[in-house]
PDB file of C-alpha atoms in Angstrom:
ATOM      1  CA  UNK A 978       1.686 -24.279   0.350  1.00  0.00           C
ATOM      2  CA  UNK A 979      -0.181 -22.275  -3.212  1.00  0.00           C
ATOM      3  CA  UNK A 980       3.096 -19.161  -3.526  1.00  0.00           C
ATOM      4  CA  UNK A 981       1.080 -15.977  -3.027  1.00  0.00           C
ATOM      5  CA  UNK A 982       0.177 -14.102  -5.835  1.00  0.00           C
ATOM      6  CA  UNK A 983      -0.845 -10.792  -6.932  1.00  0.00           C
ATOM      7  CA  UNK A 984      -3.183  -8.505  -8.697  1.00  0.00           C
ATOM      8  CA  UNK A 985      -4.250  -5.396  -8.983  1.00  0.00           C
ATOM      9  CA  UNK A 986      -7.913  -4.517  -7.822  1.00  0.00           C
ATOM     10  CA  UNK A 987     -10.945  -2.642  -9.754  1.00  0.00           C
ATOM     11  CA  UNK A 988     -13.724  -0.790  -8.434  1.00  0.00           C
ATOM     12  CA  UNK A 989     -16.588  -3.570  -8.627  1.00  0.00           C
ATOM     13  CA  UNK A 990     -13.712  -5.127  -5.800  1.00  0.00           C
ATOM     14  CA  UNK A 991     -14.757  -2.390  -3.584  1.00  0.00           C
ATOM     15  CA  UNK A 992     -16.162  -4.561  -0.704  1.00  0.00           C
ATOM     16  CA  UNK A 993     -12.682  -7.392  -0.960  1.00  0.00           C
ATOM     17  CA  UNK A 994     -10.315  -4.239  -0.615  1.00  0.00           C
ATOM     18  CA  UNK A 995     -12.742  -2.945   2.348  1.00  0.00           C
ATOM     19  CA  UNK A 996     -12.079  -6.316   4.419  1.00  0.00           C
ATOM     20  CA  UNK A 997      -8.436  -6.039   3.856  1.00  0.00           C
ATOM     21  CA  UNK A 998      -8.448  -2.116   4.632  1.00  0.00           C
ATOM     22  CA  UNK A 999     -10.825  -2.975   8.054  1.00  0.00           C
ATOM     23  CA  UNK A1000      -8.238  -5.504   8.499  1.00  0.00           C
ATOM     24  CA  UNK A1001      -5.260  -3.351   8.829  1.00  0.00           C
ATOM     25  CA  UNK A1002      -7.124  -1.151  10.802  1.00  0.00           C
ATOM     26  CA  UNK A1003      -7.868  -3.439  13.463  1.00  0.00           C
ATOM     27  CA  UNK A1004      -4.297  -5.236  13.487  1.00  0.00           C
ATOM     28  CA  UNK A1005      -2.323  -2.331  12.639  1.00  0.00           C
ATOM     29  CA  UNK A1006      -3.758   1.033  13.558  1.00  0.00           C
ATOM     30  CA  UNK A1007      -0.978   3.260  14.757  1.00  0.00           C
ATOM     31  CA  UNK A1008       0.775   2.411  11.551  1.00  0.00           C
ATOM     32  CA  UNK A1009      -2.359   4.444   8.881  1.00  0.00           C
ATOM     33  CA  UNK A1010      -3.288   7.320   9.301  1.00  0.00           C
ATOM     34  CA  UNK A1011      -6.779   6.917   8.993  1.00  0.00           C
ATOM     35  CA  UNK A1012      -9.667   5.209  11.646  1.00  0.00           C
ATOM     36  CA  UNK A1013     -11.499   1.977  12.010  1.00  0.00           C
ATOM     37  CA  UNK A1014     -14.461   4.407  12.654  1.00  0.00           C
ATOM     38  CA  UNK A1015     -13.821   6.504   9.918  1.00  0.00           C
ATOM     39  CA  UNK A1016     -12.954   3.731   7.274  1.00  0.00           C
ATOM     40  CA  UNK A1017     -16.485   1.941   8.286  1.00  0.00           C
ATOM     41  CA  UNK A1018     -18.737   4.962   7.523  1.00  0.00           C
ATOM     42  CA  UNK A1019     -17.521   4.855   4.198  1.00  0.00           C
ATOM     43  CA  UNK A1020     -20.412   4.255   1.999  1.00  0.00           C
ATOM     44  CA  UNK A1021     -19.631   1.884  -0.854  1.00  0.00           C
ATOM     45  CA  UNK A1022     -19.186   4.938  -3.771  1.00  0.00           C
ATOM     46  CA  UNK A1023     -16.580   5.847  -1.750  1.00  0.00           C
ATOM     47  CA  UNK A1024     -14.903   2.529  -1.921  1.00  0.00           C
ATOM     48  CA  UNK A1025     -15.852   2.065  -5.356  1.00  0.00           C
ATOM     49  CA  UNK A1026     -14.021   6.050  -5.699  1.00  0.00           C
ATOM     50  CA  UNK A1027     -10.916   5.324  -3.936  1.00  0.00           C
ATOM     51  CA  UNK A1028     -10.366   2.743  -6.257  1.00  0.00           C
ATOM     52  CA  UNK A1029     -10.886   4.354  -9.219  1.00  0.00           C
ATOM     53  CA  UNK A1030      -8.536   6.725  -8.596  1.00  0.00           C
ATOM     54  CA  UNK A1031      -5.129   4.645  -7.300  1.00  0.00           C
ATOM     55  CA  UNK A1032      -3.840   1.575  -7.639  1.00  0.00           C
ATOM     56  CA  UNK A1033      -4.222  -0.893  -5.577  1.00  0.00           C
ATOM     57  CA  UNK A1034      -3.558  -4.113  -5.276  1.00  0.00           C
ATOM     58  CA  UNK A1035      -4.060  -7.398  -3.556  1.00  0.00           C
ATOM     59  CA  UNK A1036      -1.767 -10.499  -2.710  1.00  0.00           C
ATOM     60  CA  UNK A1037      -3.667 -13.856  -2.250  1.00  0.00           C
ATOM     61  CA  UNK A1038      -2.326 -17.119  -0.632  1.00  0.00           C
ATOM     62  CA  UNK A1039      -4.628 -20.009  -1.562  1.00  0.00           C
ATOM     63  CA  UNK A1040      -7.031 -17.685  -2.788  1.00  0.00           C
ATOM     64  CA  UNK A1041      -7.568 -15.904   0.421  1.00  0.00           C
ATOM     65  CA  UNK A1042      -7.066 -12.191   0.978  1.00  0.00           C
ATOM     66  CA  UNK A1043      -3.919 -11.919   2.558  1.00  0.00           C
ATOM     67  CA  UNK A1044      -2.159  -8.199   1.812  1.00  0.00           C
ATOM     68  CA  UNK A1045      -2.550  -4.876  -0.100  1.00  0.00           C
ATOM     69  CA  UNK A1046      -0.760  -2.221  -1.184  1.00  0.00           C
ATOM     70  CA  UNK A1047      -1.779   1.513  -3.174  1.00  0.00           C
ATOM     71  CA  UNK A1048       0.280   3.828  -4.995  1.00  0.00           C
ATOM     72  CA  UNK A1049      -1.911   6.791  -5.569  1.00  0.00           C
ATOM     73  CA  UNK A1050      -0.732   9.559  -7.248  1.00  0.00           C
ATOM     74  CA  UNK A1051      -0.123  12.905  -6.447  1.00  0.00           C
ATOM     75  CA  UNK A1052       1.467  15.622  -9.480  1.00  0.00           C
ATOM     76  CA  UNK A1053       3.270  15.136 -12.595  1.00  0.00           C
ATOM     77  CA  UNK A1054       6.176  11.564 -11.974  1.00  0.00           C
ATOM     78  CA  UNK A1055       5.034  11.609  -8.360  1.00  0.00           C
ATOM     79  CA  UNK A1056       2.867   8.956  -5.951  1.00  0.00           C
ATOM     80  CA  UNK A1057       2.595   7.819  -2.286  1.00  0.00           C
ATOM     81  CA  UNK A1058       2.621   4.270  -1.532  1.00  0.00           C
ATOM     82  CA  UNK A1059      -0.678   3.651   0.693  1.00  0.00           C
ATOM     83  CA  UNK A1060      -1.798   1.317   2.468  1.00  0.00           C
ATOM     84  CA  UNK A1061       1.317  -1.444   3.225  1.00  0.00           C
ATOM     85  CA  UNK A1062      -0.066  -3.985   5.155  1.00  0.00           C
ATOM     86  CA  UNK A1063       0.051  -8.154   5.303  1.00  0.00           C
ATOM     87  CA  UNK A1064      -2.477 -10.224   7.046  1.00  0.00           C
ATOM     88  CA  UNK A1065      -0.175 -11.203  10.756  1.00  0.00           C
ATOM     89  CA  UNK A1066      -0.347 -15.132   8.952  1.00  0.00           C
ATOM     90  CA  UNK A1067       1.379 -14.570   5.687  1.00  0.00           C
ATOM     91  CA  UNK A1068       4.329 -12.070   7.159  1.00  0.00           C
ATOM     92  CA  UNK A1069       7.880 -12.986   6.793  1.00  0.00           C
ATOM     93  CA  UNK A1070       6.141 -14.951   3.600  1.00  0.00           C
ATOM     94  CA  UNK A1071       7.964 -12.643   0.906  1.00  0.00           C
ATOM     95  CA  UNK A1072       3.763 -10.890   0.190  1.00  0.00           C
ATOM     96  CA  UNK A1073       5.205  -7.618   1.020  1.00  0.00           C
ATOM     97  CA  UNK A1074       7.633  -7.860  -1.867  1.00  0.00           C
ATOM     98  CA  UNK A1075       5.344  -8.546  -4.257  1.00  0.00           C
ATOM     99  CA  UNK A1076       2.923  -6.007  -3.424  1.00  0.00           C
ATOM    100  CA  UNK A1077       6.049  -3.335  -3.635  1.00  0.00           C
ATOM    101  CA  UNK A1078       7.193  -4.537  -6.475  1.00  0.00           C
ATOM    102  CA  UNK A1079       3.983  -4.857  -8.639  1.00  0.00           C
ATOM    103  CA  UNK A1080       3.366  -1.433  -7.489  1.00  0.00           C
ATOM    104  CA  UNK A1081       6.673  -0.593  -7.761  1.00  0.00           C
ATOM    105  CA  UNK A1082       6.380  -2.202 -11.238  1.00  0.00           C
ATOM    106  CA  UNK A1083       2.677   0.141 -12.052  1.00  0.00           C
ATOM    107  CA  UNK A1084       4.603   3.998 -10.917  1.00  0.00           C
ATOM    108  CA  UNK A1085       7.716   2.909 -13.657  1.00  0.00           C
ATOM    109  CA  UNK A1086       5.251   2.348 -16.441  1.00  0.00           C
ATOM    110  CA  UNK A1087       3.462   5.537 -15.425  1.00  0.00           C
ATOM    111  CA  UNK A1088       7.072   7.692 -15.729  1.00  0.00           C
ATOM    112  CA  UNK A1089       6.693   7.872 -11.985  1.00  0.00           C
ATOM    113  CA  UNK A1090      10.312   8.988 -10.730  1.00  0.00           C
ATOM    114  CA  UNK A1091       9.727   9.689  -6.996  1.00  0.00           C
ATOM    115  CA  UNK A1092       7.327   7.593  -4.877  1.00  0.00           C
ATOM    116  CA  UNK A1093       7.324   8.759  -1.012  1.00  0.00           C
ATOM    117  CA  UNK A1094       5.690   7.219   1.982  1.00  0.00           C
ATOM    118  CA  UNK A1095       5.303   7.396   5.609  1.00  0.00           C
ATOM    119  CA  UNK A1096       6.321   5.097   8.307  1.00  0.00           C
ATOM    120  CA  UNK A1097       6.121   5.126  11.908  1.00  0.00           C
ATOM    121  CA  UNK A1098       8.419   5.470  13.591  1.00  0.00           C
ATOM    122  CA  UNK A1099       9.620   2.328  15.508  1.00  0.00           C
ATOM    123  CA  UNK A1100       8.545   0.143  12.432  1.00  0.00           C
ATOM    124  CA  UNK A1101      11.696  -1.382  12.253  1.00  0.00           C
ATOM    125  CA  UNK A1102      10.165  -3.947  10.121  1.00  0.00           C
ATOM    126  CA  UNK A1103       8.771  -1.693   7.420  1.00  0.00           C
ATOM    127  CA  UNK A1104      11.724   1.006   7.544  1.00  0.00           C
ATOM    128  CA  UNK A1105      13.470  -3.080   6.033  1.00  0.00           C
ATOM    129  CA  UNK A1106      11.161  -3.759   4.150  1.00  0.00           C
ATOM    130  CA  UNK A1107      11.317  -0.360   1.926  1.00  0.00           C
ATOM    131  CA  UNK A1108      15.161  -0.052   2.582  1.00  0.00           C
ATOM    132  CA  UNK A1109      15.464  -3.359   0.067  1.00  0.00           C
ATOM    133  CA  UNK A1110      12.688  -1.795  -2.443  1.00  0.00           C
ATOM    134  CA  UNK A1111      15.216   1.309  -3.413  1.00  0.00           C
ATOM    135  CA  UNK A1112      13.892   3.569  -0.287  1.00  0.00           C
ATOM    136  CA  UNK A1113      15.623   6.211   1.636  1.00  0.00           C
ATOM    137  CA  UNK A1114      14.831   8.164   4.613  1.00  0.00           C
ATOM    138  CA  UNK A1115      14.261  11.663   3.744  1.00  0.00           C
ATOM    139  CA  UNK A1116      12.110  13.956   6.037  1.00  0.00           C
ATOM    140  CA  UNK A1117      10.064  13.192   9.352  1.00  0.00           C
ATOM    141  CA  UNK A1118       6.554  12.910   8.619  1.00  0.00           C
ATOM    142  CA  UNK A1119       3.303  14.674   9.081  1.00  0.00           C
ATOM    143  CA  UNK A1120       3.347  13.917  12.786  1.00  0.00           C
ATOM    144  CA  UNK A1121       6.288  13.180  15.351  1.00  0.00           C
ATOM    145  CA  UNK A1122       5.542   9.939  15.546  1.00  0.00           C
ATOM    146  CA  UNK A1123       6.898   9.083  11.791  1.00  0.00           C
ATOM    147  CA  UNK A1124       9.498   9.962   8.827  1.00  0.00           C
ATOM    148  CA  UNK A1125       9.036   9.883   5.014  1.00  0.00           C
ATOM    149  CA  UNK A1126      10.745   7.958   2.720  1.00  0.00           C
ATOM    150  CA  UNK A1127      11.814   8.528  -0.575  1.00  0.00           C
ATOM    151  CA  UNK A1128      11.932   5.968  -4.213  1.00  0.00           C
ATOM    152  CA  UNK A1129      13.624   8.218  -6.656  1.00  0.00           C
ATOM    153  CA  UNK A1130      14.501   6.987  -9.735  1.00  0.00           C
ATOM    154  CA  UNK A1131      15.966   9.162 -12.543  1.00  0.00           C
ATOM    155  CA  UNK A1132      14.943  10.380 -15.016  1.00  0.00           C
ATOM    156  CA  UNK A1133      16.726   9.394 -18.827  1.00  0.00           C
ATOM    157  CA  UNK A1134      19.274  12.930 -19.665  1.00  0.00           C
ATOM    158  CA  UNK A1135      19.031  13.554 -23.233  1.00  0.00           C
ATOM    159  CA  UNK A1136      21.008  11.662 -25.887  1.00  0.00           C
ATOM    160  CA  UNK A1137      24.065  12.611 -26.813  1.00  0.00           C
TER     161      UNK A1137
END
């Protein structure tokens, strides 16, 4: 078994991003804030713009795509973690942890002190994953069947 690796996606990788995003929506439609029909209707230009407006990470196992995670800027010092998904055959082997580490490293390097995400109620596996990376429940979501988790990194105080 080859190790799982993670790399950032560029706008030129739009087809690969689309392929995995659609696979994620087929696998777990309740876990995302979009629908398969909506995402299937997006054009190449829309996929490219999506990748320009976020940092999207791809997990690969033996050269095969197996997971995604994205970080979308959400104002000064804030970002949202989105589109986290690992294909069923790869789950439980650390791909999600690697994706989160890459996404959170990007956030830290870009001065993001608060990362938020939304979790479907009852998704205990996802909640445990996020808790391992410093996220805590913060609020109910926009829908009754979800909740928000937040990871806050303290900012450096004045030198004294």
